[in-house]
Coordinates of C-alpha atoms in Angstrom, one line a residue:
M204 CA -0.1 0.0 0.4
C205 CA 1.6 3.3 -1.2
A206 CA 3.0 5.7 1.2
T207 CA -0.4 8.7 0.4
W208 CA -3.2 6.0 0.8
R209 CA -1.1 4.9 4.3
K210 CA -1.8 8.8 5.6
R211 CA -5.0 9.1 4.1
L212 CA -6.4 5.8 6.4
I213 CA -4.4 7.3 9.2
S214 CA -6.0 10.2 9.1
L215 CA -9.7 8.7 8.3
Y216 CA -9.4 5.8 11.7
T217 CA -8.0 9.9 13.8
S218 CA -10.3 11.2 13.0
I219 CA -13.4 8.9 14.2
V220 CA -12.6 7.8 17.9
C221 CA -12.1 12.2 17.7
F222 CA -15.3 12.9 17.0
S223 CA -16.9 9.8 18.3
G224 CA -14.8 11.7 22.1
L225 CA -16.6 14.8 20.7
I226 CA -20.0 13.5 20.6
I227 CA -19.8 12.0 23.9
F228 CA -17.8 15.7 25.6
F229 CA -20.7 17.2 24.5
Y230 CA -23.4 15.4 25.3
S231 CA -22.3 16.0 29.0
F232 CA -21.9 19.8 28.5
S233 CA -24.2 22.2 28.0
F234 CA -23.4 25.8 26.5
D235 CA -25.7 29.1 27.7
Q236 CA -25.7 31.6 25.3
E237 CA -22.9 33.5 27.1
Q238 CA -20.7 30.3 26.2
I239 CA -22.3 30.2 22.7
L240 CA -21.7 33.3 21.8
F241 CA -18.0 33.3 23.5
S242 CA -17.3 30.1 21.2
L243 CA -17.9 31.2 18.2
L244 CA -16.4 34.8 18.5
L245 CA -13.3 32.2 19.3
A246 CA -14.4 29.9 16.6
I247 CA -14.4 33.5 14.1
G248 CA -11.0 34.3 15.8
V249 CA -9.5 31.0 14.7
V250 CA -10.2 31.2 11.3
L251 CA -9.0 34.9 11.2
L252 CA -5.6 33.3 12.9
N253 CA -5.3 30.8 10.0
Y254 CA -5.4 32.9 7.5
Y255 CA -3.8 35.8 8.5
D256 CA -0.4 34.0 9.3
I257 CA 2.6 36.3 10.2
K258 CA 4.5 36.0 7.3
L259 CA 7.9 36.7 8.1
P260 CA 11.0 37.3 5.5
P261 CA 13.7 35.9 3.9
N262 CA 12.2 33.0 3.9
G263 CA 8.6 34.0 3.8
N264 CA 7.4 31.4 6.9
G265 CA 4.1 32.0 8.3
T266 CA 3.0 31.2 12.2
S267 CA -0.2 31.0 13.1
F268 CA -2.2 32.3 16.7
D269 CA -4.9 29.7 16.9
S270 CA -2.7 28.3 18.9
S271 CA -2.3 30.9 20.9
L272 CA -6.2 31.2 21.6
H273 CA -5.7 27.5 22.2
L274 CA -4.0 27.6 25.2
A275 CA -5.3 31.0 26.6
V276 CA -8.4 29.6 26.7
L277 CA -8.0 25.7 27.7
V278 CA -6.1 27.6 30.8
V279 CA -8.7 30.4 32.1
F280 CA -12.2 28.4 30.1
G281 CA -11.4 24.3 30.4
M282 CA -11.4 22.1 27.2
K283 CA -15.7 22.1 26.1
Y284 CA -14.6 25.7 25.0
V285 CA -11.5 24.6 22.7
L286 CA -12.7 21.9 21.5
F287 CA -16.6 23.1 20.3
S288 CA -14.5 26.9 19.0
L289 CA -12.7 23.8 17.1
L290 CA -15.9 22.0 15.5
L291 CA -16.7 25.5 14.3
S292 CA -14.2 26.9 12.2
T293 CA -13.6 23.9 11.1
V294 CA -17.4 23.7 10.0
F295 CA -16.4 27.4 8.4
I296 CA -13.1 26.7 6.8
F297 CA -14.7 23.7 5.3
I298 CA -17.5 25.9 3.7
F299 CA -15.5 28.7 2.8
Q300 CA -12.8 26.8 1.2
Y301 CA -13.5 23.0 0.2
K302 CA -12.9 23.8 -3.1
K303 CA -9.7 24.2 -2.2
M304 CA -8.6 21.2 0.4
V305 CA -8.2 18.1 0.5
W306 CA -10.3 16.1 2.5
W307 CA -8.3 14.2 4.4
K308 CA -5.1 16.0 5.3
H309 CA -7.8 18.7 6.6
I310 CA -9.4 15.6 8.6
F311 CA -5.6 15.1 9.9
N312 CA -4.9 18.3 10.6
F313 CA -7.9 18.7 12.6
S314 CA -7.8 15.1 14.7
M315 CA -4.5 16.4 15.4
Y316 CA -5.3 19.5 17.4
V317 CA -7.9 17.5 19.3
L318 CA -4.6 15.8 20.0
M319 CA -2.8 18.4 21.4
I320 CA -6.1 20.4 23.3
C321 CA -6.5 16.8 25.1
S322 CA -2.9 16.2 26.4
A323 CA -2.4 19.6 27.6
Y324 CA -5.6 20.1 29.5
Y325 CA -5.0 16.6 31.3
T326 CA -0.9 16.7 31.8
F327 CA -2.3 20.3 33.1
L328 CA -4.8 18.8 35.3
F329 CA -2.7 16.4 36.8
F330 CA 0.1 19.1 37.2
D331 CA -2.8 20.1 39.9
G332 CA -3.7 23.5 37.4
E333 CA -6.8 24.9 38.6
I334 CA -9.3 26.5 35.3
G335 CA -9.3 30.4 35.5
A336 CA -7.5 33.6 35.9
I337 CA -3.8 32.6 35.7
D338 CA -2.1 32.1 38.9
F339 CA 1.6 31.9 39.4
A340 CA 1.6 29.3 41.8
H341 CA 0.7 27.0 39.5
S342 CA 3.2 28.0 36.4
P343 CA 4.8 24.9 36.6
A344 CA 0.8 23.3 35.7
Y345 CA 0.8 25.6 32.6
I346 CA 5.1 24.9 31.3
A347 CA 3.7 21.6 31.8
S348 CA 0.4 21.5 29.2
F349 CA 2.3 24.1 27.4
V350 CA 5.3 21.4 26.4
V351 CA 3.3 18.1 26.2
Y352 CA 1.5 20.9 23.1
Y353 CA 3.9 21.4 21.3
T354 CA 5.3 17.1 21.9
V355 CA 2.1 16.3 21.1
N356 CA 2.2 19.6 17.7
A357 CA 6.4 18.0 16.8
L358 CA 5.2 13.7 17.2
I359 CA 2.5 14.1 15.1
M360 CA 3.9 16.1 12.7
A361 CA 7.2 13.9 11.9
F362 CA 4.7 10.4 11.9
Y363 CA 3.1 12.1 9.0
F364 CA 6.5 13.4 7.0
F365 CA 8.2 9.9 8.6
L366 CA 5.0 7.4 6.3
N367 CA 7.1 9.7 3.1
S368 CA 11.0 9.7 3.8
S369 CA 13.3 7.9 4.0
Q370 CA 14.6 9.1 6.4
R371 CA 15.0 8.9 10.7
M372 CA 12.5 9.2 13.0
Y373 CA 14.8 10.9 15.5
V374 CA 16.5 12.9 12.9
I375 CA 13.1 14.5 11.4
V376 CA 11.8 15.4 15.4
T377 CA 15.1 16.6 15.5
S378 CA 14.4 19.1 12.4
I379 CA 11.1 19.7 13.0
V380 CA 11.3 20.9 17.2
K381 CA 15.4 23.4 15.2
E382 CA 12.7 25.0 12.5
T383 CA 9.9 25.6 14.9
I384 CA 10.9 26.0 18.8
F385 CA 11.1 29.7 18.4
E386 CA 8.1 30.3 16.6
Y387 CA 6.6 28.1 19.4
M388 CA 7.6 31.0 22.0
I389 CA 6.2 33.4 20.4
I390 CA 3.3 32.0 20.4
L391 CA 3.8 31.3 23.7
G392 CA 3.9 34.6 25.0
G393 CA 0.6 35.5 22.7
A394 CA -0.4 32.5 25.2
V395 CA 0.3 34.3 28.6
I396 CA -1.0 38.1 27.9
L397 CA -4.5 37.2 26.6
A398 CA -5.1 34.9 29.6
L399 CA -4.1 37.8 31.7
S400 CA -6.8 39.7 30.1
L401 CA -9.1 36.7 29.6
P402 CA -10.9 36.2 32.7
F403 CA -11.2 40.4 33.1
Y404 CA -12.6 41.0 29.6
P405 CA -13.2 37.8 27.8
M406 CA -14.9 39.2 24.6
F407 CA -12.8 42.2 24.5
G408 CA -10.0 40.6 25.2
L409 CA -10.2 38.5 22.4
A410 CA -11.5 40.2 20.4
M411 CA -8.8 43.1 20.7
F412 CA -6.1 40.3 21.2
T413 CA -7.9 38.8 17.6
A414 CA -7.8 42.0 15.6
I415 CA -4.2 43.1 17.0
L416 CA -2.6 40.6 15.8
V417 CA -4.7 40.4 11.9
V418 CA -3.7 44.3 11.8
L419 CA 0.0 42.4 12.5
S420 CA -0.3 40.5 9.7
I421 CA -1.4 43.2 7.1
I422 CA 1.6 44.5 7.7
F423 CA 4.9 42.2 8.0
R424 CA 3.2 40.7 4.9
K425 CA 3.6 44.0 3.2
Y426 CA 7.1 44.0 4.7
S427 CA 7.7 41.2 3.4
Y428 CA 6.5 42.1 -0.1
L429 CA 8.9 44.3 0.2
Y430 CA 11.4 42.7 1.1
E431 CA 11.4 40.1 -1.2
E432 CA 11.0 42.9 -3.9
V433 CA 14.0 44.0 -2.6
L434 CA 15.1 41.1 -2.6
K435 CA 14.9 40.4 -6.0
D436 CA 16.5 43.2 -7.9
K437 CA 19.8 42.9 -5.4
V438 CA 19.3 40.0 -6.5
F439 CA 18.5 41.2 -10.5
I440 CA 21.7 43.7 -9.9
E441 CA 24.1 41.1 -8.4
Q442 CA 23.0 39.0 -12.1
L443 CA 23.2 41.8 -14.4
L444 CA 26.8 42.8 -12.3
N445 CA 28.4 39.3 -12.6
A446 CA 27.5 39.4 -16.0
L447 CA 30.2 41.9 -17.5
P448 CA 33.3 42.1 -18.1
S449 CA 35.3 44.5 -15.9
G450 CA 35.9 43.6 -12.7
I451 CA 34.1 45.3 -10.2
I452 CA 34.9 44.8 -6.8
M453 CA 32.9 47.1 -3.5
N454 CA 33.8 48.5 0.2
D455 CA 31.0 49.4 1.2
K456 CA 32.1 51.0 5.2
L457 CA 29.2 51.0 7.0
K458 CA 28.7 47.0 6.1
G459 CA 32.2 46.6 6.4
N460 CA 31.7 43.4 3.8
Y461 CA 33.5 43.7 0.2
F462 CA 30.9 42.6 -3.0
I463 CA 33.7 40.7 -5.6
N464 CA 31.6 40.0 -9.0
E465 CA 32.8 36.7 -11.2
S466 CA 34.5 38.5 -13.7
A467 CA 36.1 40.4 -11.3
V468 CA 37.5 36.1 -9.9
T469 CA 38.2 35.1 -13.0
L470 CA 40.1 37.9 -14.8
L471 CA 42.6 38.1 -10.6
S472 CA 43.1 34.1 -10.9
L473 CA 41.8 33.9 -7.3
G474 CA 38.7 32.2 -4.7
K475 CA 36.1 35.8 -3.3
K476 CA 37.8 35.1 0.2
D477 CA 41.0 35.0 -1.2
I478 CA 40.1 38.4 -2.5
E479 CA 38.7 40.3 0.0
H480 CA 42.0 38.5 1.9
M481 CA 44.3 41.1 -0.3
L482 CA 42.3 44.2 0.0
N483 CA 42.2 43.3 4.1
E484 CA 45.5 43.0 4.3
R485 CA 47.7 46.3 5.0
Q486 CA 51.0 45.3 4.0
K487 CA 50.5 44.4 1.0
P488 CA 52.5 41.3 -1.4
K489 CA 55.4 42.2 -3.3
E490 CA 53.5 40.5 -6.5
N491 CA 51.3 42.5 -8.7
K492 CA 52.0 45.2 -5.6
A493 CA 50.4 47.9 -7.9
F494 CA 47.3 46.7 -8.8
W495 CA 46.3 46.1 -4.9
E496 CA 48.0 49.5 -3.2
L497 CA 45.6 51.0 -5.4
F498 CA 42.5 50.2 -3.4
L499 CA 44.4 51.9 -0.2
T500 CA 44.1 55.3 -2.6
S501 CA 41.4 57.9 -1.4
S502 CA 41.5 59.1 -4.2
P503 CA 39.5 59.0 -7.4
V504 CA 40.9 57.2 -10.9
T505 CA 41.2 56.7 -13.4
N506 CA 42.1 55.0 -16.6
K507 CA 44.7 53.7 -14.9
K508 CA 47.1 50.7 -17.0
I509 CA 48.2 48.3 -14.0
V510 CA 50.6 45.0 -15.0
Y511 CA 48.7 41.9 -13.4
K512 CA 50.5 38.8 -13.4
T513 CA 49.7 35.5 -13.0
L514 CA 50.4 32.2 -15.5
E515 CA 50.3 34.7 -17.9
T516 CA 51.1 38.3 -18.4
K517 CA 47.8 40.8 -18.5
T518 CA 47.3 44.5 -18.7
F519 CA 44.0 46.1 -16.4
L520 CA 43.0 49.6 -17.2
M521 CA 41.0 49.9 -13.7
S522 CA 39.4 53.1 -12.4
K523 CA 38.3 54.0 -8.8
V524 CA 35.4 56.2 -7.5
Q525 CA 33.4 56.9 -4.8
L526 CA 30.3 55.9 -3.3
K527 CA 28.0 57.7 -2.5
N528 CA 24.5 57.3 -0.8
R529 CA 21.3 59.2 -1.1
Y530 CA 22.7 61.9 1.2
D531 CA 26.0 61.9 -0.9
E532 CA 28.1 61.2 2.2
H533 CA 30.9 58.9 1.1
I534 CA 30.5 55.3 2.1
G535 CA 32.6 53.1 0.0
E536 CA 34.9 52.3 -3.6
I537 CA 33.8 51.3 -6.2
T538 CA 36.7 50.0 -7.9
Y539 CA 36.2 48.7 -12.1
F540 CA 39.0 47.2 -13.9
L541 CA 38.4 45.9 -17.3
D542 CA 41.7 43.2 -19.4
I543 CA 42.8 45.5 -22.3
T544 CA 45.5 42.7 -22.7
E545 CA 44.5 41.9 -26.7
M546 CA 44.0 45.7 -27.1
E547 CA 47.1 46.7 -26.2
Q548 CA 49.0 43.4 -28.3
L549 CA 46.6 45.4 -30.8
T550 CA 47.4 48.8 -30.5
K551 CA 51.2 47.3 -31.1
R552 CA 50.8 45.9 -34.2
I553 CA 49.1 49.0 -35.2
H554 CA 51.9 50.7 -34.4
Q555 CA 54.0 48.2 -36.2
S556 CA 51.8 48.5 -39.0
E557 CA 52.6 52.2 -39.1
K558 CA 56.4 51.6 -38.5
L559 CA 56.3 49.2 -41.7
A560 CA 54.3 52.0 -43.2
L561 CA 56.5 55.0 -42.8
M562 CA 59.0 52.6 -44.1
G563 CA 57.9 51.5 -47.3
E564 CA 57.6 55.8 -47.2
M565 CA 60.7 55.9 -46.9
A566 CA 61.9 52.6 -48.8
A567 CA 60.0 53.9 -51.3
K568 CA 62.1 57.1 -51.2
A569 CA 65.6 55.8 -50.6
A570 CA 65.1 53.5 -54.0
H571 CA 65.5 56.9 -56.0
E572 CA 67.4 58.8 -53.9
I573 CA 69.9 56.3 -52.2
R574 CA 70.5 53.8 -55.2
N575 CA 71.3 56.1 -57.8
P576 CA 73.8 57.6 -56.3
L577 CA 75.4 54.9 -55.1
A578 CA 75.8 52.8 -58.8
V579 CA 78.1 56.1 -59.2
I580 CA 80.2 56.4 -55.8
H581 CA 80.1 51.8 -56.4
G582 CA 81.5 52.6 -59.6
F583 CA 84.4 54.8 -59.5
L584 CA 85.6 52.6 -57.2
T585 CA 85.5 49.6 -59.2
F586 CA 87.9 51.7 -61.4
M587 CA 89.7 52.9 -58.8
N588 CA 90.5 49.9 -57.2
E589 CA 91.6 47.7 -60.1
N590 CA 93.7 51.0 -61.3
L591 CA 95.2 51.7 -58.9
R592 CA 97.9 50.2 -56.7
E593 CA 98.6 47.8 -54.0
R594 CA 99.9 50.7 -51.7
D595 CA 97.6 53.0 -52.4
R596 CA 94.8 51.1 -52.2
E597 CA 95.7 50.2 -49.1
Q598 CA 95.7 54.2 -48.7
Y599 CA 93.0 55.0 -49.1
H600 CA 90.9 51.9 -47.6
I601 CA 88.5 50.8 -51.1
P602 CA 88.1 47.3 -50.1
L603 CA 86.3 49.0 -46.8
L604 CA 84.5 51.3 -48.5
L605 CA 84.0 48.8 -51.8
K606 CA 82.2 46.7 -48.9
E607 CA 80.3 49.7 -47.0
I608 CA 78.8 50.1 -50.2
D609 CA 78.2 47.2 -51.0
R610 CA 76.1 46.9 -47.5
I611 CA 74.2 50.1 -47.1
N612 CA 73.1 48.4 -51.7
A613 CA 71.8 45.2 -49.3
I614 CA 69.6 47.8 -46.8
V615 CA 68.6 49.2 -48.8
E616 CA 67.0 45.9 -51.1
D617 CA 65.6 44.4 -47.6
M618 CA 63.7 47.8 -47.2
L619 CA 61.6 47.9 -50.7
L620 CA 61.4 43.5 -49.6
I621 CA 59.3 45.2 -47.5
A622 CA 58.0 47.6 -47.9
K623 CA 56.6 45.9 -51.5
P624 CA 57.1 42.8 -51.6
S625 CA 56.0 40.6 -54.5
A626 CA 53.3 38.6 -54.8
P627 CA 54.8 34.9 -54.1
V628 CA 55.3 32.8 -57.5
M629 CA 53.9 29.8 -55.8
K630 CA 55.3 25.5 -57.0
E631 CA 55.4 21.8 -56.3
M632 CA 58.1 21.8 -54.8
Y633 CA 60.0 19.9 -51.7
I634 CA 61.1 21.7 -48.6
E635 CA 64.7 19.2 -48.2
T636 CA 65.6 20.5 -52.3
I637 CA 65.7 24.3 -51.3
V638 CA 67.3 23.8 -47.9
Q639 CA 70.2 21.1 -49.4
D640 CA 70.7 25.0 -52.0
V641 CA 70.7 26.9 -49.3
L642 CA 72.7 25.0 -46.9
S643 CA 76.0 24.6 -50.3
L644 CA 75.3 28.8 -50.2
F645 CA 76.6 27.9 -46.1
Q646 CA 79.5 25.0 -47.1
Q647 CA 83.1 26.8 -46.2
T648 CA 81.0 28.5 -43.3
L649 CA 80.3 25.8 -42.1
E650 CA 83.4 24.1 -42.0
A651 CA 85.3 27.4 -40.8
K652 CA 83.6 27.1 -37.3
N653 CA 83.0 23.8 -37.0
I654 CA 78.9 23.6 -37.4
R655 CA 77.9 19.8 -37.5
V656 CA 74.2 20.5 -39.1
H657 CA 72.2 17.3 -38.9
V658 CA 68.3 17.6 -41.7
R659 CA 66.1 14.7 -41.1
L660 CA 62.7 16.6 -43.6
D661 CA 59.5 14.5 -43.7
H662 CA 59.5 14.2 -47.8
V663 CA 56.4 15.9 -48.8
P664 CA 55.6 18.3 -51.6
L665 CA 54.6 21.8 -51.0
Q666 CA 52.6 24.9 -53.0
L667 CA 56.1 27.6 -52.3
D668 CA 58.3 30.2 -54.1
S669 CA 61.7 28.2 -54.2
K670 CA 63.9 32.1 -54.0
Q671 CA 61.4 33.9 -51.2
M672 CA 62.0 30.4 -49.1
M673 CA 65.5 30.5 -50.0
Q674 CA 66.0 33.6 -48.3
V675 CA 63.6 32.4 -45.2
L676 CA 66.3 29.6 -45.1
Y677 CA 69.1 31.9 -45.5
N678 CA 68.6 34.6 -43.5
L679 CA 67.8 31.7 -40.2
L680 CA 70.6 29.8 -41.5
H681 CA 72.9 33.2 -40.9
N682 CA 71.2 33.8 -37.6
S683 CA 72.4 30.1 -36.3
I684 CA 76.0 30.6 -37.7
E685 CA 76.8 33.8 -35.8
A686 CA 74.9 33.1 -32.9
M687 CA 77.5 30.5 -32.3
E688 CA 81.7 31.2 -32.2
E689 CA 82.8 28.5 -32.7
G690 CA 81.1 24.9 -32.9
G691 CA 78.6 23.9 -32.0
T692 CA 75.2 21.8 -34.2
I693 CA 72.1 23.4 -36.8
C694 CA 69.2 20.5 -36.5
I695 CA 65.9 21.6 -39.0
Y696 CA 63.8 18.2 -38.8
S697 CA 59.7 18.6 -39.1
D698 CA 56.7 16.9 -38.8
V699 CA 53.2 16.9 -39.8
D700 CA 50.2 16.6 -39.1
E701 CA 47.2 19.1 -40.5
T702 CA 50.3 21.6 -41.3
Y703 CA 53.8 21.0 -42.9
N704 CA 55.5 22.2 -39.3
M705 CA 60.0 22.6 -40.1
Y706 CA 61.7 23.0 -36.6
M707 CA 65.0 25.0 -36.9
Y708 CA 67.1 24.2 -33.6
D709 CA 70.8 25.9 -32.7
S710 CA 73.1 25.6 -29.7
G711 CA 74.0 29.2 -29.9
S712 CA 73.4 31.3 -26.6
G713 CA 69.4 32.1 -27.2
I714 CA 67.5 35.2 -27.5
P715 CA 67.1 37.7 -24.7
T716 CA 63.5 37.2 -23.0
H717 CA 63.3 40.8 -22.7
M718 CA 63.9 40.5 -26.9
Q719 CA 61.5 37.7 -27.6
E720 CA 58.4 38.8 -28.4
A721 CA 59.2 41.3 -30.2
I722 CA 61.9 39.6 -32.3
F723 CA 59.9 39.6 -35.5
E724 CA 59.4 43.2 -35.4
P725 CA 61.4 45.9 -37.3
F726 CA 64.4 47.1 -36.3
I727 CA 64.6 45.4 -33.2
T728 CA 68.1 43.4 -33.7
T729 CA 71.1 41.3 -30.3
K730 CA 73.7 42.5 -33.8
S731 CA 75.7 45.4 -32.7
S732 CA 75.5 46.1 -36.8
G733 CA 72.2 44.5 -37.9
T734 CA 69.7 46.2 -39.5
G735 CA 66.8 44.1 -37.6
L736 CA 64.6 43.3 -40.3
G737 CA 65.5 40.1 -41.7
L738 CA 63.0 38.1 -39.2
T739 CA 61.0 41.0 -40.4
I740 CA 61.8 39.8 -44.0
V741 CA 61.3 36.3 -43.6
K742 CA 58.2 36.9 -41.1
R743 CA 56.4 38.0 -44.1
I744 CA 57.2 35.7 -46.5
I745 CA 56.1 33.0 -44.8
E746 CA 52.7 34.5 -44.3
N747 CA 52.6 35.3 -47.5
H748 CA 53.0 31.7 -48.5
G749 CA 49.8 30.7 -45.7
G750 CA 51.9 30.5 -42.8
T751 CA 53.5 31.2 -40.1
I752 CA 56.2 30.9 -37.5
A753 CA 57.5 31.7 -34.3
L754 CA 59.6 31.2 -31.8
H755 CA 59.2 27.8 -30.4
D756 CA 61.9 28.2 -27.3
S757 CA 65.8 30.0 -26.6
S758 CA 67.3 29.6 -23.6
E759 CA 71.3 29.7 -22.6
Q760 CA 71.5 25.6 -24.5
G761 CA 69.9 27.3 -27.7
T762 CA 66.7 28.6 -29.7
T763 CA 64.2 26.7 -32.3
F764 CA 62.3 28.3 -34.2
V765 CA 58.8 26.5 -35.9
I766 CA 57.8 27.0 -39.5
R767 CA 54.4 26.4 -40.1
L768 CA 53.0 25.5 -44.1
P769 CA 50.0 24.9 -45.1
I770 CA 49.4 20.8 -47.3
H771 CA 47.3 21.2 -50.2
R772 CA 45.9 18.2 -50.6

């Protein structure tokens, strides 16, 4: 048999017993007109206090004070008024709410109250309590009856939940007591107040007590409604702030707490408790000290760039404004910050593009303004070198002048290549063929410096411009050879996945850490005589081939570049 039907049968059985007892009970008593009127007023009070319960935030649970009426009337006038009014109130509730109520639950509730009232009444008599005005000499009887009333209520409710729960009875009882004991103490207080006034003004006291609680119920319902609206607005604002990409940290000095949105947690890579700990520490950590010290300043801050380091380096754009109340009083600060790392990188790329554009204009002018005079100078110096005696050539440094003129021509050629790169003429070929051609150009240099070269490349056809790729490999090999003083190793190898990945390793001294991020920018070089254009040209050519080049690794043990080229299947 399912738990619901068990509860219904128990409710029906309990109700039959209670109704039978009530019939026998009322048969032995008689009511006059005043007593019936008082019982009717008590029943109306029970119905009203059931409907107008006191709702308290934050959970909005309702506390009904009908038990205050039951207990007060029980110890002052006896049990028959309470049971009769309970019967009348049950009939009233059934008449007005029969469409909404579940009959077996209503009967179960009625039966529970009958058992609670009877248990409390006979406990009161057992402890020598006397029906009538409150006499504090009978305090043990009052306390015992109130405790029994609550205990029976808790046990019956626990048994009700136990029928449809997998938890133990002890756990359910403990949970109910924790949730209701405070509310019951308030109900007992109301019962004592009402019991003190009933012997003198029964009708008036009952009516006033009910009216006051109805008014309080209306007030608390409005308060609860306003609280829920404020809570909804608070939740909405928090969700809105958490959805923003900016990190927001608000310091409320009046409450002494912080609001930290989810973006702040993500950007700082810290938990909320860790962030609060950092903010409360007067001695800020050495790492990211500039960021944490900004929270100590009392003056506003507008769009200040601050570097923040975690596993990666980020750049924040931070601002700080004062938090004010409606009276324009300073009650705290709001600090918000945005991750502009990508924007900074984009700005650098824009500056690099501007440099390249400016260099293009310079190169175009240089082509017209420098190459022709250089050709004339080179021609005369060549003529002099061929016709002067050896002693005169050495005296006027003619070979050195010719060498420097060739160097100037090479710089002009590099600038022209960056300013006006020619489109690659693609042909299907193998990269290892171009590598072997370039290595042959460095054969004497490699032997002279005792540099070993190991080549292991996958045999995959690629669409390449052989002339431009030779320039790429020439520049990279030239840099590798210059990075090694005497002796060393160069390894050129590859692997293939979605792209053709060619790695070029040399055992040179490596690239300084502070220069690794900018090595492909123009005019960045580690050599005293370099122009800083070689890797810029290399990157431009590789990108024109639809590929990428990157610094794979660099340290004192060596440097590795990786070139990724598309495979046309």
